Short mmCIF file of C-alpha atoms and ligand atoms in Angstrom, two decimals:
data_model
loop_
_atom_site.label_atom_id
_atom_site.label_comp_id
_atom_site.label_asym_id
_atom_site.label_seq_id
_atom_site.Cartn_x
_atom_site.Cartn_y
_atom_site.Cartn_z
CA UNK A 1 0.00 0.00 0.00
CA UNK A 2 3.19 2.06 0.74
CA UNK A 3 6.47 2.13 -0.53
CA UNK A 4 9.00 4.71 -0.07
CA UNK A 5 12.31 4.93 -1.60
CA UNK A 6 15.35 6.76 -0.08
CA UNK A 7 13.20 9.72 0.48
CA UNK A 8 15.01 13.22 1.53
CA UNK A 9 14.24 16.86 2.47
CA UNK A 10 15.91 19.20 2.37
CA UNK A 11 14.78 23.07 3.78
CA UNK A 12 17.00 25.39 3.48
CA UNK A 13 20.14 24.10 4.97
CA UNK A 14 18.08 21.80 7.25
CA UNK A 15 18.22 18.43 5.47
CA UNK A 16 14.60 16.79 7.37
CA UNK A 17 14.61 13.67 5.98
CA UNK A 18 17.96 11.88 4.94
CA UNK A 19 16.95 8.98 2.75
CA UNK A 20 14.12 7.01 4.26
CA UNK A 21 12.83 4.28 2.86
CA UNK A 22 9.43 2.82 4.34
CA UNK A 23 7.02 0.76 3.54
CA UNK A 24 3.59 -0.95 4.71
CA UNK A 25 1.45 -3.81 3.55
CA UNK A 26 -2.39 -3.08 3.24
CA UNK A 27 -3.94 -3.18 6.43
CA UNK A 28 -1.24 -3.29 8.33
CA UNK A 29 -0.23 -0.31 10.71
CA UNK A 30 2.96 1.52 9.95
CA UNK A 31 4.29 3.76 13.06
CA UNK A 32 6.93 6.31 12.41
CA UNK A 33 8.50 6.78 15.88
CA UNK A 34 10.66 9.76 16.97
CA UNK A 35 11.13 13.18 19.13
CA UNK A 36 10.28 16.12 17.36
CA UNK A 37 12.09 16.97 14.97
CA UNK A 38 12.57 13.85 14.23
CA UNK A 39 11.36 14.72 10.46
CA UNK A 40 7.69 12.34 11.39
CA UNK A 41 5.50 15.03 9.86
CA UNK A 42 7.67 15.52 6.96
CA UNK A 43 7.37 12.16 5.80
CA UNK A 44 3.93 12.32 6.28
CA UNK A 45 3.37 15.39 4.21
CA UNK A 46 5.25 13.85 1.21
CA UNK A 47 3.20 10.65 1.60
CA UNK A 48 0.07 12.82 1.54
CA UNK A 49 1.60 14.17 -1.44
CA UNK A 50 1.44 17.88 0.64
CA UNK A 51 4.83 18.14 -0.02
CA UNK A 52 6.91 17.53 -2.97
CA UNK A 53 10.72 15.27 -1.83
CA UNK A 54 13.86 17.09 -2.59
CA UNK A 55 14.73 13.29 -4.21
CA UNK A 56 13.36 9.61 -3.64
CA UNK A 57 10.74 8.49 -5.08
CA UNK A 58 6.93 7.17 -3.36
CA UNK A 59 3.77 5.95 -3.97
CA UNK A 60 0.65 5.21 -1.95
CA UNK A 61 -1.81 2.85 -3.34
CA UNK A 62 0.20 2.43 -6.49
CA UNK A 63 0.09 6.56 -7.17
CA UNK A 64 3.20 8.62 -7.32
CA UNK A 65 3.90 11.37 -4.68
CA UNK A 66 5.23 13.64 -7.18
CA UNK A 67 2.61 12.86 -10.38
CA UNK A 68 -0.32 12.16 -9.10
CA UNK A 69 -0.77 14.25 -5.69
CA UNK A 70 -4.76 14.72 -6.43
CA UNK A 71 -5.89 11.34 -6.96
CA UNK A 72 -3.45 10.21 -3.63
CA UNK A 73 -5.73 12.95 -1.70
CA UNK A 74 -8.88 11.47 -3.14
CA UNK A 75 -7.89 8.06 -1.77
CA UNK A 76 -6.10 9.25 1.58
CA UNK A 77 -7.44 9.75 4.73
CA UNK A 78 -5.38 12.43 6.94
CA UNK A 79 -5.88 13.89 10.45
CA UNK A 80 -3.24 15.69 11.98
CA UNK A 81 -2.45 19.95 11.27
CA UNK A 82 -4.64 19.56 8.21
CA UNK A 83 -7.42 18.62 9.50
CA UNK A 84 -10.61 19.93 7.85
CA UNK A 85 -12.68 20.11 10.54
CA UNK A 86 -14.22 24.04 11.32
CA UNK A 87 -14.82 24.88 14.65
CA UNK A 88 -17.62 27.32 13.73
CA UNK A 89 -19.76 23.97 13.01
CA UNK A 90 -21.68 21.62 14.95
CA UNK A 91 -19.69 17.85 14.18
CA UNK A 92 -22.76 16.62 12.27
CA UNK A 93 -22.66 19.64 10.10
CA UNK A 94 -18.86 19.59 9.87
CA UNK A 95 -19.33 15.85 8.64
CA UNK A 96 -22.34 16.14 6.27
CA UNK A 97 -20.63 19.15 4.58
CA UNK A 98 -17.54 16.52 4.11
CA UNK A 99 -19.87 13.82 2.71
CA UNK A 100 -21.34 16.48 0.14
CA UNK A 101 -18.01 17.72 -0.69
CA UNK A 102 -16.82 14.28 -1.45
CA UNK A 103 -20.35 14.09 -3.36
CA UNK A 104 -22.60 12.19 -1.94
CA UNK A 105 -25.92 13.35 -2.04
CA UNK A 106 -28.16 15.23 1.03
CA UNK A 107 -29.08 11.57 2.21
CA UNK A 108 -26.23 9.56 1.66
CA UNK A 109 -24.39 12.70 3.52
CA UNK A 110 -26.87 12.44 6.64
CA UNK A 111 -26.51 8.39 6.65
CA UNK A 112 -22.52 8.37 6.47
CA UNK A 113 -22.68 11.58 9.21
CA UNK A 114 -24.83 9.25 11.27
CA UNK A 115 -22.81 6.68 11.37
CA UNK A 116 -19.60 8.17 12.11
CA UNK A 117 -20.76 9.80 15.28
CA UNK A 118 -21.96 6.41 16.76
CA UNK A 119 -19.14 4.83 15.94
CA UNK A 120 -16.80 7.53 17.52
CA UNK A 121 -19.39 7.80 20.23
CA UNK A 122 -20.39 11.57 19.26
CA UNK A 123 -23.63 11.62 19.20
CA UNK A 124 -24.76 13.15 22.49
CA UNK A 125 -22.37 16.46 21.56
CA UNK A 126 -22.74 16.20 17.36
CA UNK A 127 -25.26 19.09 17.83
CA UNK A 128 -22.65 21.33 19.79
CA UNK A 129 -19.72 23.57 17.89
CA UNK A 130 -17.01 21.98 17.67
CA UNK A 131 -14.88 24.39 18.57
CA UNK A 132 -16.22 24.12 21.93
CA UNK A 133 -14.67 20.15 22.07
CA UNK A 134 -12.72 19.38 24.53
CA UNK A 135 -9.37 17.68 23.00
CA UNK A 136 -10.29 14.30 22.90
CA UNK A 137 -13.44 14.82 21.46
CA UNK A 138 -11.96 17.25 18.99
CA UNK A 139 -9.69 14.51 18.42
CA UNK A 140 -12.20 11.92 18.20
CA UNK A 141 -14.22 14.01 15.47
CA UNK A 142 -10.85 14.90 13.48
CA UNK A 143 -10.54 11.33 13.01
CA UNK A 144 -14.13 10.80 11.86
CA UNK A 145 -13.94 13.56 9.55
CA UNK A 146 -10.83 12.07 7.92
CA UNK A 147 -12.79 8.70 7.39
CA UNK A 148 -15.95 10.33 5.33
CA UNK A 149 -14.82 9.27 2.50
CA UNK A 150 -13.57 5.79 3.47
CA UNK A 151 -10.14 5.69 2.68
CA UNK A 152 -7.99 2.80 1.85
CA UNK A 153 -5.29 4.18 3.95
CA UNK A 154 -5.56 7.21 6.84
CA UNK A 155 -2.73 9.21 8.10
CA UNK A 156 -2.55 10.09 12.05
CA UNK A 157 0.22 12.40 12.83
CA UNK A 158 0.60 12.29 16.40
CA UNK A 159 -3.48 11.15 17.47
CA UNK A 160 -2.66 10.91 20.70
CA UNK A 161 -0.38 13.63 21.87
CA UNK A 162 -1.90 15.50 25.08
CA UNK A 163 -4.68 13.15 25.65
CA UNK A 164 -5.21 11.76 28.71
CA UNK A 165 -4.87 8.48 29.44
CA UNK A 166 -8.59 7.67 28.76
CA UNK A 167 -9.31 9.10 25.60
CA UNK A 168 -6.22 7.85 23.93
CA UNK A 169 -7.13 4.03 24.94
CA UNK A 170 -10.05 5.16 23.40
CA UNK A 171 -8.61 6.49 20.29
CA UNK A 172 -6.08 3.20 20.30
CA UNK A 173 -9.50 0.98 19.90
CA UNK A 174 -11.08 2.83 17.41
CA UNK A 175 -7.91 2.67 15.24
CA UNK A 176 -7.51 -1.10 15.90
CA UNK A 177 -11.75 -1.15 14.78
CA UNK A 178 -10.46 0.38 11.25
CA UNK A 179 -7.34 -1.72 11.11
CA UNK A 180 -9.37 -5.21 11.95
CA UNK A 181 -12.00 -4.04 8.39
CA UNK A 182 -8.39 -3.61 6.22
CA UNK A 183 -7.77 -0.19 6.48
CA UNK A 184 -3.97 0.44 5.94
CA UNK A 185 -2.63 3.44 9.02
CA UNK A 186 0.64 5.40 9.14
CA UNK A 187 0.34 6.99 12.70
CA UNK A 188 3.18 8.86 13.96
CA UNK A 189 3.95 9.14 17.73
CA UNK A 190 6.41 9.84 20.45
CA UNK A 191 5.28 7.16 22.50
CA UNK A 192 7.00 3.64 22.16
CA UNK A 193 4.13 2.22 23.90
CA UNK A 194 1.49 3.39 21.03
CA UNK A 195 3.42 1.61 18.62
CA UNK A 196 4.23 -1.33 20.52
CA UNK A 197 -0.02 -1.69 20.78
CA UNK A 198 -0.94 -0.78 17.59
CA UNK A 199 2.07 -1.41 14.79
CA UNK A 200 2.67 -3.84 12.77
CA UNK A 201 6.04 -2.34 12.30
CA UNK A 202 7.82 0.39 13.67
CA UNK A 203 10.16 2.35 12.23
CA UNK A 204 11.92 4.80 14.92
CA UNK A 205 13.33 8.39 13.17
CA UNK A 206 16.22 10.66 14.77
CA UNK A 207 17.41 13.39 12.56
CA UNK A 208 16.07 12.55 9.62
CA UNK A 209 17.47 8.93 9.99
CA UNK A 210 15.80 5.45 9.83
CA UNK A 211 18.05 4.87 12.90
CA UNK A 212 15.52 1.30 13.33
CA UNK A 213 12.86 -0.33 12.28
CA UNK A 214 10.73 -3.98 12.44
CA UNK A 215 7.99 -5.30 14.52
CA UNK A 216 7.36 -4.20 17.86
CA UNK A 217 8.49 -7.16 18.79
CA UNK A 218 12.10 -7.02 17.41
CA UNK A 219 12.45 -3.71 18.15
CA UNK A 220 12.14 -4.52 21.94
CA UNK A 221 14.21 -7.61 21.91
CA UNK A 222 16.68 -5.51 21.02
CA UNK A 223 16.16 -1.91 23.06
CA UNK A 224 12.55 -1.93 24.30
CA UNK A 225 13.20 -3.63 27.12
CA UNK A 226 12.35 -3.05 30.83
CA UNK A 227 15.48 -1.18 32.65
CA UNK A 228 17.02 -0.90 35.93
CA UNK A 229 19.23 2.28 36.44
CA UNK A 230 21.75 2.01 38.80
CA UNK A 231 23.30 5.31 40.11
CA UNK A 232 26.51 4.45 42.58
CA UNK A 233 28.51 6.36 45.09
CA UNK A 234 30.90 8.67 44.43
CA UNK A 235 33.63 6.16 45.88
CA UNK A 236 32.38 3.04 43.96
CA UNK A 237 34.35 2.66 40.73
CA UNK A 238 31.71 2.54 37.67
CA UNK A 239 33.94 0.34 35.55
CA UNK A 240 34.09 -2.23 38.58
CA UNK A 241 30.54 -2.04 38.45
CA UNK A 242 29.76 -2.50 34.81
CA UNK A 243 32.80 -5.49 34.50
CA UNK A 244 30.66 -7.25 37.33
CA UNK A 245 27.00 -6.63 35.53
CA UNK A 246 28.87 -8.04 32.17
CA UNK A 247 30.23 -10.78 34.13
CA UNK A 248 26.63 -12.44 35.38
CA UNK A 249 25.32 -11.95 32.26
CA UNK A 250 24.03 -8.86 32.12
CA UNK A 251 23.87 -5.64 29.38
CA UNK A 252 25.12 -2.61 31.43
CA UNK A 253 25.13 1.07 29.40
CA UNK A 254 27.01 4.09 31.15
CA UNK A 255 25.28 7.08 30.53
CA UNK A 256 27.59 9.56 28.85
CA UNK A 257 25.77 12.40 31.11
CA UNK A 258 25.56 11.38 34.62
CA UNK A 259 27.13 8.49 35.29
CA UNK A 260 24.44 6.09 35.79
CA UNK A 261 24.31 2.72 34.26
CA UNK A 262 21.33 1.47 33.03
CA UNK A 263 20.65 -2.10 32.87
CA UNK A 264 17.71 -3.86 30.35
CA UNK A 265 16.38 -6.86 31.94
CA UNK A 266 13.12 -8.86 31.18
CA UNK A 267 11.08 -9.48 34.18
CA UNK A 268 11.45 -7.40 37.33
CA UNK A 269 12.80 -10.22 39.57
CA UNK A 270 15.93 -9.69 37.70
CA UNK A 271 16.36 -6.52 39.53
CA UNK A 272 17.99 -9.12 42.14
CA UNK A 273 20.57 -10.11 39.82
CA UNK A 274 21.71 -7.10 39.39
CA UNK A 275 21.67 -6.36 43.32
CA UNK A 276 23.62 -9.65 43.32
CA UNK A 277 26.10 -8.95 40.44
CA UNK A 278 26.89 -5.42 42.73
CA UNK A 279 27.29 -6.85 45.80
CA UNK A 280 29.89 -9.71 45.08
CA UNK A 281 32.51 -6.64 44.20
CA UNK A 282 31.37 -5.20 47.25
CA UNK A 283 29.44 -2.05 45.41
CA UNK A 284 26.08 -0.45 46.65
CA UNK A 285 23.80 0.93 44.67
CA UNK A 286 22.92 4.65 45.71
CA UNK A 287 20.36 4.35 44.03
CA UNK A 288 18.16 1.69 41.94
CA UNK A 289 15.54 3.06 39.59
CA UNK A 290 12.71 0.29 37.64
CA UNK A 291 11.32 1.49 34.29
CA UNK A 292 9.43 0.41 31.76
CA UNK A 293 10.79 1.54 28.37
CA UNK A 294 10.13 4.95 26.41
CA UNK A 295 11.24 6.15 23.23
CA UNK A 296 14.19 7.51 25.15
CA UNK A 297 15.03 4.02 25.91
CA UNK A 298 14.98 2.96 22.62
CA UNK A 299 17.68 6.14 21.64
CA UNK A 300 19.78 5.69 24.34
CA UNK A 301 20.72 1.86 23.60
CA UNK A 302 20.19 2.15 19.90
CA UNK A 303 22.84 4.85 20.34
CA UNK A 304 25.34 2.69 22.34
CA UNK A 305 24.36 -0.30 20.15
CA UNK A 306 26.74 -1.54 17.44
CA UNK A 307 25.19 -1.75 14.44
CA UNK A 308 24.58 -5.09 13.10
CA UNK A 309 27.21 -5.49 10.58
CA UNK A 310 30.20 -3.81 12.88
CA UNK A 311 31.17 -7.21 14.81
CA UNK A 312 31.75 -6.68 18.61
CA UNK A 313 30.27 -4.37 20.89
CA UNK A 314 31.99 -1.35 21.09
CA UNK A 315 30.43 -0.09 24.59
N1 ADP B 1 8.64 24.15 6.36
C1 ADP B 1 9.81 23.98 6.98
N2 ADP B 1 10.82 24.86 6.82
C2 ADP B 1 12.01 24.68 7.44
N3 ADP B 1 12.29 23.67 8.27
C3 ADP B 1 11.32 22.77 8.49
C4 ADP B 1 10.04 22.86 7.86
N4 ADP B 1 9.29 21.81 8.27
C5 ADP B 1 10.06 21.10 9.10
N5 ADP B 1 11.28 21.66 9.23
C6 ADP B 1 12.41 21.13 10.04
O1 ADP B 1 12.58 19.78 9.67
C7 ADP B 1 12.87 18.97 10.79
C8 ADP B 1 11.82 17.87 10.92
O2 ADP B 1 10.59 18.44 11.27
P1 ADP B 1 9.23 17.62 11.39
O3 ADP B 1 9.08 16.77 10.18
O4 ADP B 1 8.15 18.58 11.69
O5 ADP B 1 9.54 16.69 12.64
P2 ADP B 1 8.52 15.94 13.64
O6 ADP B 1 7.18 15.91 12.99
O7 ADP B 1 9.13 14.60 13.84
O8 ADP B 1 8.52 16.74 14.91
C9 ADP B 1 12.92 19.92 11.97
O9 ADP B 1 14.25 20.28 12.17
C10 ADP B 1 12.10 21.09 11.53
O10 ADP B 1 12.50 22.26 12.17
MG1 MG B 2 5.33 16.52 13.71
#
């Protein structure tokens, strides 16, 4: 459904997108992860054919970026900073005025606004303006509006930033709904979590870069993974520390900033092997911190990761 080929940027002397090449099978979910700036909304924009590449080539649904922008748009769905929804309108109107523009006629228009707004659960405010929504139901009727026309594929460029915690699961479902009747998404998000529920495949962005990319799955075996930090004493050697970790087993990585080494490990009992790995060279933690991964996560041992071709690790 998508296919992307060594795609770049460049604005001015900021180069946005260094060759990426993407792709996504129909009805799959694609997520472009990455902190912004990343270039996630770039990518999108020259998918959506919004924006022409400085080189590369794309096509979405078997149309070219670059030659046939229109007919992409007619097929696209795409909710994000271009979203077409007015504020000055109730969401029914806002949604019957899509149908019509995507002509369908007065009744058709009414049926297709109808069922949109039960099945993003907008019926009790469709008669209120929506620019008095609060930002999950704004966000809830920016994603309806983008499905009027029933798109092949939809675009969500960051659907879930600022929610809270309830409306995004709610948002997650409803995008899992669309995926589970074949409908292809690219979401983009700075959350490793959203991507790890809802992608098929992940690819993460820093700079411009693919710096990663497979299933949520691989992508976690190899960075994802839950972490203990370990911040020691002034008078406890780190290198000590990290030879002992390495010797029971274990994947220490000293961060370059403060010091601390973080550890991945997969369950949380293993927190005890570290403890253990510590204490046979005689070293306390100060400190012991559990996490569950983030997109930070992912940077920080992608960064001190050898890439797969380079041999040994080089940490
Ligand atoms: N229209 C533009 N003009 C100049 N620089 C831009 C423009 N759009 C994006 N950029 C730059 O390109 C980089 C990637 O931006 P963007 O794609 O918006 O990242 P993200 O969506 O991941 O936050 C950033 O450094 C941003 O400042
Ligand atoms: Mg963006």
């Amino acid at each position: 459904m998508i296919e992307a080929h060594d795609l770049s940027k460049v604005f001015g002397t900021v180069r946005a997108l260094d060759s990426v090449t993407v792709s996504a099978r129909r009805g799959t979910v694609l997520a472009l992860l990455g902190h912004n700036g990343a270039g996630k909304t770039t990518l999108v924009n020259i998918l959506t054919a919004s924006l022409p590449p400085t080189s590369g080539r794309a096509t979405v649904a078997g149309l070219d970026v670059v030659r046939q922008p229109r007919e992409i748009r007619q097929r696209i769905g795409l909710t994000g900073q271009f979203a077409s929804v007015d504020g000055r309108l109730s969401a029914r109107d806002n949604l019957v005025l899509l149908a019509r523009l995507l002509g369908a006629d007065r009744r058709a228009a009414h049926a297709r606004a109808d069922e949109l707004l039960e099945l993003f659960a907008l019926r009790e405010v469709a008669t209120r303006r929506a620019g008095t929504y609060s930002g999950g139901l704004r966000r809830r009727l920016d994603l309806a509006a983008s499905l009027v026309g029933r798109p092949e594929v939809i675009f969500l460029d960051e659907p879930t930033t600022g929610l809270d915690p309830s409306s995004r699961l709610g948002l997650w479902e409803i995008v899992e709904g669309l995926v589970a009747e074949g409908t292809t998404v690219v979401l983009t998000t700075q959350y490793l979590e959203e991507a790890d529920r809802l992608a098929d495949s992940i690819v993460v962005l820093a700079a411009g870069s693919v710096i990663a990319g497979g299933t949520a799955a691989e992508l976690k075996a190899r960075v994802g993974r839950r972490t203990v930090t370990v911040a020691l004493d002034d008078t406890d050697d780190p290198r000590a520390a990290v030879a002992a970790l390495r010797r029971s087993g274990l994947e220490p990585v000293t961060s370059p900033a403060d010091g601390t080494i973080t550890v991945p490990i997969d369950a949380s009992r293993e927190m005890a092997r570290v403890v253990r790995a510590l204490d046979h060279v005689g070293i306390e933690a100060a400190e012991l911190a559990f996490a569950e991964p983030s997109l930070d996560d992912v940077y920080l041992n992608l960064a001190a990761q050898p890439t797969p071709s380079s041999g040994g690790p080089v940490r």
